Amino acid sequence: MKNKIQTTNPYNNKVLEEYNLHSEKEVANCLEIATNCFNTWKHTAISKRTLLLNTLGDILNENKEKYSRLMTLEMGKPITQSRAEIEKCISLCDFYEANAEEFLADEMIETEAEESFISYDPLGTILAVMPWNYPFWQVLRFAIPTITAGNTALLKHASNVTGCAIAIQELFEKAGYPKGCFQTLLVNHETIESVIAHESVKAVSLTGSEKAGKSIAQTAGKYLKKCVLELGGNNACIILDDADLDKYMDTIVNARMQNTGQSCIAAKRFIVTEGIHNDFVKRFKSKIEALHYDNPINEATTIATLAREDLADDLQRQVDDAISKGAEVIIGNTRNKSYFEATLLTNANQEMAVFKEETFGPVAPIFKVRNLDEALELAGNSKFGLGTMLFSEDIETASKKVIDINDGAFFINELVKSDPRLPFGGTKTSGYGRELSQEGIREFINTKTVYIN
Ligand code: NDP
């Protein structure tokens, strides 16, 4: 079994750093520290917990360049997008600083009792298994509400962003959180079962692939621990004949190409009605031509390499499959190691891997349909259920379709995005549970009934 992790810059394949995995003894020590910390942290007034969020936000701001650079070096995100990620994390701190106390306040319920109410109590230590695509955001999206609710957190981050994992632990320490509130574990998959099994670990949250989700959910089930899963997506982006492409084309292209296409909520299936199809293809192509591929550390770069070479291998397989089944390449489809050129495919159909599977990179397949009903049928024909986007000027008709969308989100004239104020999560094989908003802070909570006679 390997006992080291090596991080590599995907743009030039240069080794960045090597880390030792934690020994069994070190993991046991982290668990003990997290347990002890929970026993005092849960008694800390919520007002004190939210105050720390303010400091956390300040430190993120002061270190924006350092953290952004680290993300870009480890997983290849264009530097301007790394900065935007840190800014989003700051807005997350602001949101829970302003609202956590209200979200967690006792809720009085009138019954025959003298007094009865719901108390939102923390659970204990919560394990997070997180991915590399948004190395700071994905972790903080879990950790900020979970810790503010009075829990302690352990992180097993994706191994290719180990530097970020360590930086996030330091961030919590610098902000003045008690030792053990947030700890990073440098462990392999095999060690995770013993962490989930530990009596202090009450739940686990995973963001990642369906395969990883199944494995973690099975282990969590074995030990009867709660589990929140945010897995892949295959979001449909429906463009109707009356869509305002002058206004929304940038949004639509961004929905696919941001983070070089490596986002669970990206638009992955473009379902376009026939009246606007040709214009849409033409505009999409010219937007792709305007993307600037370069070293992600350069300011002008808008699209970069994928985070790992195997991700590009997978994308190539999916594109080759589409071409073999009749798809036409309008632009793109060249490849060099981790780099995969932004690619536009027309003539796509439901038999292709680009329809059935998640494409985690800058590939946009276009499916031509006759009308809204056909578009919705195609959109819903997916094992995933993260979100659907619809672009049309007829908001009234579009709004009536809310009930027909079986996903965790439905966005009209906007790309599916996460926002601290709104719940985030999926249905079907995209997972279960919700993050962010009031729903998110109440995921790792004991909703306790108190009855006083
Ligand atoms: P994974 O799901 O394998 O990795 C995500 C996290 O889960 C990492 O921390 C990984 O650790 C960990 N992990 C994976 N399997 C296990 C396990 N059995 N036990 C414990 N931890 C585990 O994603 P990949 O990086 O391999 O990406 C593959 C595909 O997953 C992508 O192409 C995309 O489709 C999807 N994905 C979806 C994401 C989303 O935001 N929903 C994010 C990332 C990927 P380690 O790094 O050590 O393997």
Short mmCIF file of N, CA and C in Angstrom, two decimals, residues 64-195:
data_model
loop_
_atom_site.label_atom_id
_atom_site.label_comp_id
_atom_site.label_asym_id
_atom_site.label_seq_id
_atom_site.Cartn_x
_atom_site.Cartn_y
_atom_site.Cartn_z
N LYS A 64 -6.07 35.62 -0.53
CA LYS A 64 -6.74 35.24 -1.78
C LYS A 64 -5.73 34.80 -2.85
N GLU A 65 -4.66 35.57 -2.99
CA GLU A 65 -3.69 35.23 -4.04
C GLU A 65 -3.01 33.89 -3.77
N LYS A 66 -2.63 33.70 -2.52
CA LYS A 66 -1.92 32.47 -2.15
C LYS A 66 -2.82 31.24 -2.40
N TYR A 67 -4.05 31.31 -1.93
CA TYR A 67 -4.96 30.16 -2.08
C TYR A 67 -5.32 29.93 -3.56
N SER A 68 -5.51 31.03 -4.27
CA SER A 68 -5.91 30.90 -5.69
C SER A 68 -4.79 30.23 -6.48
N ARG A 69 -3.57 30.65 -6.20
CA ARG A 69 -2.41 30.10 -6.88
C ARG A 69 -2.27 28.60 -6.60
N LEU A 70 -2.50 28.26 -5.34
CA LEU A 70 -2.40 26.85 -4.94
C LEU A 70 -3.41 25.99 -5.70
N MET A 71 -4.63 26.47 -5.79
CA MET A 71 -5.66 25.71 -6.53
C MET A 71 -5.26 25.55 -7.98
N THR A 72 -4.83 26.67 -8.57
CA THR A 72 -4.47 26.66 -9.99
C THR A 72 -3.30 25.72 -10.25
N LEU A 73 -2.31 25.73 -9.37
CA LEU A 73 -1.16 24.84 -9.58
C LEU A 73 -1.57 23.37 -9.41
N GLU A 74 -2.43 23.09 -8.45
CA GLU A 74 -2.73 21.68 -8.16
C GLU A 74 -3.72 21.06 -9.14
N MET A 75 -4.73 21.86 -9.57
CA MET A 75 -5.74 21.22 -10.43
C MET A 75 -5.99 21.95 -11.74
N GLY A 76 -5.25 23.02 -12.01
CA GLY A 76 -5.26 23.61 -13.35
C GLY A 76 -6.37 24.58 -13.65
N LYS A 77 -7.06 25.07 -12.62
CA LYS A 77 -8.14 26.03 -12.86
C LYS A 77 -7.55 27.38 -13.27
N PRO A 78 -8.12 28.07 -14.28
CA PRO A 78 -7.62 29.41 -14.62
C PRO A 78 -7.62 30.32 -13.38
N ILE A 79 -6.55 31.07 -13.22
CA ILE A 79 -6.33 31.84 -11.98
C ILE A 79 -7.48 32.79 -11.66
N THR A 80 -8.09 33.39 -12.68
CA THR A 80 -9.19 34.33 -12.39
C THR A 80 -10.38 33.56 -11.79
N GLN A 81 -10.55 32.31 -12.22
CA GLN A 81 -11.65 31.50 -11.67
C GLN A 81 -11.33 31.02 -10.25
N SER A 82 -10.04 30.84 -9.97
CA SER A 82 -9.65 30.49 -8.59
C SER A 82 -9.98 31.64 -7.65
N ARG A 83 -9.68 32.86 -8.10
CA ARG A 83 -9.99 34.03 -7.25
C ARG A 83 -11.49 34.12 -7.01
N ALA A 84 -12.26 33.89 -8.08
CA ALA A 84 -13.72 33.95 -7.94
C ALA A 84 -14.20 32.90 -6.93
N GLU A 85 -13.52 31.76 -6.91
CA GLU A 85 -13.91 30.71 -5.96
C GLU A 85 -13.68 31.16 -4.51
N ILE A 86 -12.53 31.80 -4.28
CA ILE A 86 -12.26 32.30 -2.91
C ILE A 86 -13.28 33.38 -2.53
N GLU A 87 -13.62 34.23 -3.50
CA GLU A 87 -14.61 35.28 -3.19
C GLU A 87 -15.96 34.66 -2.83
N LYS A 88 -16.30 33.59 -3.52
CA LYS A 88 -17.57 32.91 -3.22
C LYS A 88 -17.53 32.32 -1.80
N CYS A 89 -16.37 31.81 -1.41
CA CYS A 89 -16.22 31.27 -0.05
C CYS A 89 -16.42 32.37 0.98
N ILE A 90 -15.93 33.57 0.66
CA ILE A 90 -16.11 34.70 1.59
C ILE A 90 -17.60 35.03 1.73
N SER A 91 -18.32 34.98 0.61
CA SER A 91 -19.75 35.29 0.68
C SER A 91 -20.50 34.22 1.50
N LEU A 92 -19.97 33.01 1.48
CA LEU A 92 -20.55 31.93 2.29
C LEU A 92 -20.37 32.23 3.78
N CYS A 93 -19.18 32.71 4.15
CA CYS A 93 -18.93 33.10 5.55
C CYS A 93 -19.91 34.20 5.95
N ASP A 94 -20.05 35.19 5.07
CA ASP A 94 -20.94 36.33 5.38
C ASP A 94 -22.38 35.85 5.57
N PHE A 95 -22.79 34.92 4.70
CA PHE A 95 -24.18 34.47 4.75
C PHE A 95 -24.49 33.76 6.07
N TYR A 96 -23.61 32.82 6.46
CA TYR A 96 -23.91 32.08 7.70
C TYR A 96 -23.64 32.93 8.94
N GLU A 97 -22.73 33.90 8.82
CA GLU A 97 -22.53 34.81 9.95
C GLU A 97 -23.84 35.57 10.22
N ALA A 98 -24.49 35.97 9.14
CA ALA A 98 -25.72 36.75 9.29
C ALA A 98 -26.94 35.89 9.66
N ASN A 99 -26.95 34.63 9.26
CA ASN A 99 -28.20 33.86 9.36
C ASN A 99 -28.18 32.62 10.25
N ALA A 100 -27.00 32.12 10.62
CA ALA A 100 -26.94 30.83 11.32
C ALA A 100 -27.74 30.85 12.62
N GLU A 101 -27.64 31.94 13.35
CA GLU A 101 -28.31 31.99 14.65
C GLU A 101 -29.83 31.80 14.48
N GLU A 102 -30.37 32.45 13.48
CA GLU A 102 -31.81 32.33 13.23
C GLU A 102 -32.15 30.90 12.76
N PHE A 103 -31.31 30.33 11.88
CA PHE A 103 -31.58 28.99 11.37
C PHE A 103 -31.57 27.93 12.48
N LEU A 104 -30.80 28.19 13.53
CA LEU A 104 -30.63 27.17 14.57
C LEU A 104 -31.40 27.48 15.85
N ALA A 105 -32.16 28.57 15.82
CA ALA A 105 -32.90 28.95 17.03
C ALA A 105 -33.96 27.92 17.36
N ASP A 106 -34.25 27.76 18.63
CA ASP A 106 -35.33 26.85 19.04
C ASP A 106 -36.63 27.26 18.35
N GLU A 107 -37.42 26.27 18.03
CA GLU A 107 -38.69 26.56 17.34
C GLU A 107 -39.84 26.14 18.25
N MET A 108 -40.56 27.10 18.74
CA MET A 108 -41.66 26.80 19.67
C MET A 108 -42.82 26.16 18.90
N ILE A 109 -43.39 25.11 19.47
CA ILE A 109 -44.55 24.43 18.86
C ILE A 109 -45.64 24.36 19.92
N GLU A 110 -46.82 24.82 19.58
CA GLU A 110 -47.89 24.77 20.57
C GLU A 110 -48.49 23.38 20.66
N THR A 111 -48.50 22.81 21.89
CA THR A 111 -49.15 21.50 22.14
C THR A 111 -49.88 21.62 23.49
N GLU A 112 -50.27 20.47 24.06
CA GLU A 112 -50.92 20.50 25.39
C GLU A 112 -49.89 20.77 26.48
N ALA A 113 -48.61 20.67 26.16
CA ALA A 113 -47.55 20.83 27.17
C ALA A 113 -47.47 22.28 27.64
N GLU A 114 -46.83 22.44 28.77
CA GLU A 114 -46.54 23.79 29.28
C GLU A 114 -45.70 24.52 28.23
N GLU A 115 -44.72 23.76 27.75
CA GLU A 115 -43.85 24.31 26.69
C GLU A 115 -43.33 23.14 25.84
N SER A 116 -43.38 23.30 24.56
CA SER A 116 -42.74 22.28 23.70
C SER A 116 -42.07 22.99 22.53
N PHE A 117 -40.92 22.48 22.19
CA PHE A 117 -40.17 23.13 21.11
C PHE A 117 -39.19 22.17 20.46
N ILE A 118 -38.65 22.62 19.31
CA ILE A 118 -37.62 21.83 18.62
C ILE A 118 -36.28 22.49 18.91
N SER A 119 -35.33 21.67 19.33
CA SER A 119 -33.97 22.17 19.57
C SER A 119 -33.06 21.59 18.49
N TYR A 120 -32.34 22.44 17.79
CA TYR A 120 -31.46 21.98 16.69
C TYR A 120 -30.05 21.80 17.23
N ASP A 121 -29.75 20.59 17.65
CA ASP A 121 -28.47 20.31 18.32
C ASP A 121 -27.46 19.67 17.37
N PRO A 122 -26.18 19.94 17.61
CA PRO A 122 -25.17 19.30 16.75
C PRO A 122 -25.09 17.80 17.01
N LEU A 123 -24.52 17.09 16.05
CA LEU A 123 -24.47 15.62 16.14
C LEU A 123 -23.16 15.10 16.72
N GLY A 124 -22.04 15.72 16.34
CA GLY A 124 -20.74 15.21 16.77
C GLY A 124 -19.69 15.53 15.72
N THR A 125 -18.87 14.53 15.42
CA THR A 125 -17.84 14.73 14.39
C THR A 125 -18.37 14.23 13.05
N ILE A 126 -18.20 15.05 12.02
CA ILE A 126 -18.72 14.70 10.69
C ILE A 126 -17.54 14.59 9.73
N LEU A 127 -17.54 13.51 8.97
CA LEU A 127 -16.47 13.30 7.99
C LEU A 127 -16.91 13.83 6.62
N ALA A 128 -16.02 14.53 5.95
CA ALA A 128 -16.29 14.97 4.57
C ALA A 128 -15.29 14.33 3.63
N VAL A 129 -15.77 13.74 2.55
CA VAL A 129 -14.90 13.23 1.49
C VAL A 129 -15.17 14.15 0.29
N MET A 130 -14.15 14.88 -0.13
CA MET A 130 -14.40 15.98 -1.08
C MET A 130 -13.56 15.86 -2.36
N PRO A 131 -14.03 16.48 -3.44
CA PRO A 131 -13.35 16.36 -4.73
C PRO A 131 -12.43 17.56 -5.02
N TRP A 132 -11.77 17.47 -6.13
CA TRP A 132 -10.72 18.42 -6.50
C TRP A 132 -11.23 19.56 -7.37
N ASN A 133 -12.47 19.48 -7.88
CA ASN A 133 -12.85 20.45 -8.93
C ASN A 133 -13.03 21.88 -8.42
N TYR A 134 -13.54 22.01 -7.18
CA TYR A 134 -13.59 23.32 -6.51
C TYR A 134 -12.95 23.08 -5.14
N PRO A 135 -11.63 23.07 -5.07
CA PRO A 135 -10.95 22.55 -3.87
C PRO A 135 -11.27 23.30 -2.57
N PHE A 136 -11.53 24.61 -2.65
CA PHE A 136 -11.91 25.36 -1.45
C PHE A 136 -13.43 25.38 -1.26
N TRP A 137 -14.13 25.69 -2.34
CA TRP A 137 -15.58 25.87 -2.23
C TRP A 137 -16.29 24.60 -1.74
N GLN A 138 -15.96 23.45 -2.33
CA GLN A 138 -16.68 22.22 -1.96
C GLN A 138 -16.48 21.93 -0.48
N VAL A 139 -15.26 22.16 0.02
CA VAL A 139 -14.97 21.86 1.43
C VAL A 139 -15.69 22.85 2.35
N LEU A 140 -15.58 24.14 2.02
CA LEU A 140 -16.18 25.15 2.90
C LEU A 140 -17.70 25.11 2.84
N ARG A 141 -18.24 24.75 1.69
CA ARG A 141 -19.70 24.62 1.57
C ARG A 141 -20.22 23.59 2.58
N PHE A 142 -19.42 22.56 2.82
CA PHE A 142 -19.76 21.57 3.85
C PHE A 142 -19.41 22.09 5.24
N ALA A 143 -18.16 22.56 5.38
CA ALA A 143 -17.60 22.79 6.72
C ALA A 143 -18.21 24.00 7.43
N ILE A 144 -18.48 25.07 6.71
CA ILE A 144 -18.93 26.29 7.40
C ILE A 144 -20.27 26.08 8.10
N PRO A 145 -21.31 25.62 7.41
CA PRO A 145 -22.55 25.37 8.16
C PRO A 145 -22.41 24.26 9.20
N THR A 146 -21.67 23.20 8.86
CA THR A 146 -21.58 22.05 9.76
C THR A 146 -20.89 22.42 11.07
N ILE A 147 -19.80 23.18 10.98
CA ILE A 147 -19.06 23.57 12.18
C ILE A 147 -19.82 24.66 12.94
N THR A 148 -20.43 25.58 12.18
CA THR A 148 -21.19 26.65 12.85
C THR A 148 -22.36 26.07 13.64
N ALA A 149 -22.87 24.93 13.19
CA ALA A 149 -23.97 24.27 13.91
C ALA A 149 -23.48 23.59 15.18
N GLY A 150 -22.16 23.57 15.41
CA GLY A 150 -21.64 23.01 16.66
C GLY A 150 -20.97 21.65 16.51
N ASN A 151 -20.86 21.17 15.28
CA ASN A 151 -20.16 19.91 15.03
C ASN A 151 -18.66 20.15 14.86
N THR A 152 -17.89 19.08 14.87
CA THR A 152 -16.49 19.18 14.44
C THR A 152 -16.36 18.41 13.12
N ALA A 153 -15.35 18.77 12.32
CA ALA A 153 -15.26 18.20 10.97
C ALA A 153 -13.91 17.57 10.70
N LEU A 154 -13.95 16.48 9.96
CA LEU A 154 -12.73 15.84 9.45
C LEU A 154 -12.83 15.83 7.94
N LEU A 155 -11.72 16.13 7.28
CA LEU A 155 -11.73 16.16 5.81
C LEU A 155 -10.80 15.11 5.23
N LYS A 156 -11.35 14.31 4.30
CA LYS A 156 -10.48 13.52 3.42
C LYS A 156 -10.66 14.17 2.05
N HIS A 157 -9.67 14.94 1.64
CA HIS A 157 -9.79 15.65 0.37
C HIS A 157 -9.27 14.77 -0.76
N ALA A 158 -9.58 15.16 -2.01
CA ALA A 158 -9.01 14.44 -3.16
C ALA A 158 -7.50 14.57 -3.09
N SER A 159 -6.80 13.47 -3.38
CA SER A 159 -5.35 13.46 -3.15
C SER A 159 -4.61 14.47 -4.03
N ASN A 160 -5.14 14.77 -5.23
CA ASN A 160 -4.42 15.72 -6.11
C ASN A 160 -4.48 17.16 -5.61
N VAL A 161 -5.29 17.45 -4.58
CA VAL A 161 -5.33 18.81 -4.02
C VAL A 161 -4.97 18.79 -2.52
N THR A 162 -3.98 17.98 -2.19
CA THR A 162 -3.58 17.85 -0.79
C THR A 162 -3.07 19.17 -0.22
N GLY A 163 -2.38 19.97 -1.04
CA GLY A 163 -1.90 21.28 -0.56
C GLY A 163 -3.08 22.14 -0.12
N CYS A 164 -4.16 22.12 -0.87
CA CYS A 164 -5.37 22.89 -0.50
C CYS A 164 -5.95 22.34 0.80
N ALA A 165 -5.95 21.01 0.94
CA ALA A 165 -6.52 20.38 2.14
C ALA A 165 -5.79 20.88 3.39
N ILE A 166 -4.47 20.95 3.28
CA ILE A 166 -3.67 21.39 4.44
C ILE A 166 -3.90 22.89 4.68
N ALA A 167 -3.96 23.66 3.58
CA ALA A 167 -4.19 25.11 3.71
C ALA A 167 -5.54 25.40 4.38
N ILE A 168 -6.54 24.57 4.12
CA ILE A 168 -7.87 24.82 4.72
C ILE A 168 -7.82 24.55 6.24
N GLN A 169 -7.10 23.52 6.64
CA GLN A 169 -6.96 23.29 8.09
C GLN A 169 -6.27 24.49 8.74
N GLU A 170 -5.20 24.99 8.09
CA GLU A 170 -4.48 26.14 8.64
C GLU A 170 -5.38 27.38 8.71
N LEU A 171 -6.25 27.49 7.71
CA LEU A 171 -7.19 28.62 7.67
C LEU A 171 -8.07 28.64 8.93
N PHE A 172 -8.62 27.49 9.29
CA PHE A 172 -9.47 27.41 10.49
C PHE A 172 -8.65 27.70 11.75
N GLU A 173 -7.41 27.19 11.77
CA GLU A 173 -6.57 27.42 12.96
C GLU A 173 -6.24 28.90 13.11
N LYS A 174 -5.87 29.53 11.96
CA LYS A 174 -5.52 30.96 11.99
C LYS A 174 -6.71 31.81 12.43
N ALA A 175 -7.90 31.39 12.05
CA ALA A 175 -9.10 32.19 12.38
C ALA A 175 -9.45 32.08 13.86
N GLY A 176 -8.79 31.16 14.58
CA GLY A 176 -9.03 31.07 16.02
C GLY A 176 -10.02 29.98 16.42
N TYR A 177 -10.36 29.10 15.49
CA TYR A 177 -11.24 27.98 15.87
C TYR A 177 -10.48 27.07 16.82
N PRO A 178 -11.15 26.49 17.82
CA PRO A 178 -10.46 25.59 18.74
C PRO A 178 -9.83 24.42 18.00
N LYS A 179 -8.71 23.96 18.51
CA LYS A 179 -7.99 22.83 17.90
C LYS A 179 -8.94 21.63 17.82
N GLY A 180 -9.09 21.10 16.63
CA GLY A 180 -9.95 19.92 16.48
C GLY A 180 -11.29 20.23 15.84
N CYS A 181 -11.61 21.52 15.67
CA CYS A 181 -12.86 21.86 15.00
C CYS A 181 -12.82 21.39 13.55
N PHE A 182 -11.68 21.61 12.90
CA PHE A 182 -11.52 21.18 11.52
C PHE A 182 -10.15 20.55 11.35
N GLN A 183 -10.12 19.29 10.92
CA GLN A 183 -8.83 18.64 10.69
C GLN A 183 -8.81 17.91 9.35
N THR A 184 -7.68 17.99 8.71
CA THR A 184 -7.48 17.27 7.46
C THR A 184 -6.79 15.94 7.74
N LEU A 185 -7.36 14.88 7.19
CA LEU A 185 -6.74 13.55 7.30
C LEU A 185 -6.08 13.24 5.96
N LEU A 186 -4.82 12.86 6.00
CA LEU A 186 -4.18 12.42 4.75
C LEU A 186 -4.21 10.89 4.77
N VAL A 187 -5.26 10.36 4.16
CA VAL A 187 -5.48 8.91 4.22
C VAL A 187 -5.91 8.37 2.86
N ASN A 188 -5.77 7.07 2.71
CA ASN A 188 -6.24 6.45 1.47
C ASN A 188 -7.67 5.91 1.66
N HIS A 189 -8.22 5.36 0.60
CA HIS A 189 -9.61 4.89 0.66
C HIS A 189 -9.81 3.83 1.74
N GLU A 190 -8.81 2.96 1.89
CA GLU A 190 -8.96 1.83 2.81
C GLU A 190 -9.15 2.30 4.25
N THR A 191 -8.54 3.43 4.59
CA THR A 191 -8.61 3.91 5.98
C THR A 191 -9.98 4.51 6.30
N ILE A 192 -10.69 4.93 5.24
CA ILE A 192 -11.94 5.65 5.46
C ILE A 192 -12.97 4.82 6.24
N GLU A 193 -13.00 3.51 6.01
CA GLU A 193 -13.99 2.70 6.71
C GLU A 193 -13.81 2.79 8.23
N SER A 194 -12.55 2.74 8.68
CA SER A 194 -12.33 2.78 10.14
C SER A 194 -12.72 4.15 10.71
N VAL A 195 -12.59 5.21 9.88
CA VAL A 195 -12.98 6.54 10.35
C VAL A 195 -14.51 6.60 10.48
#
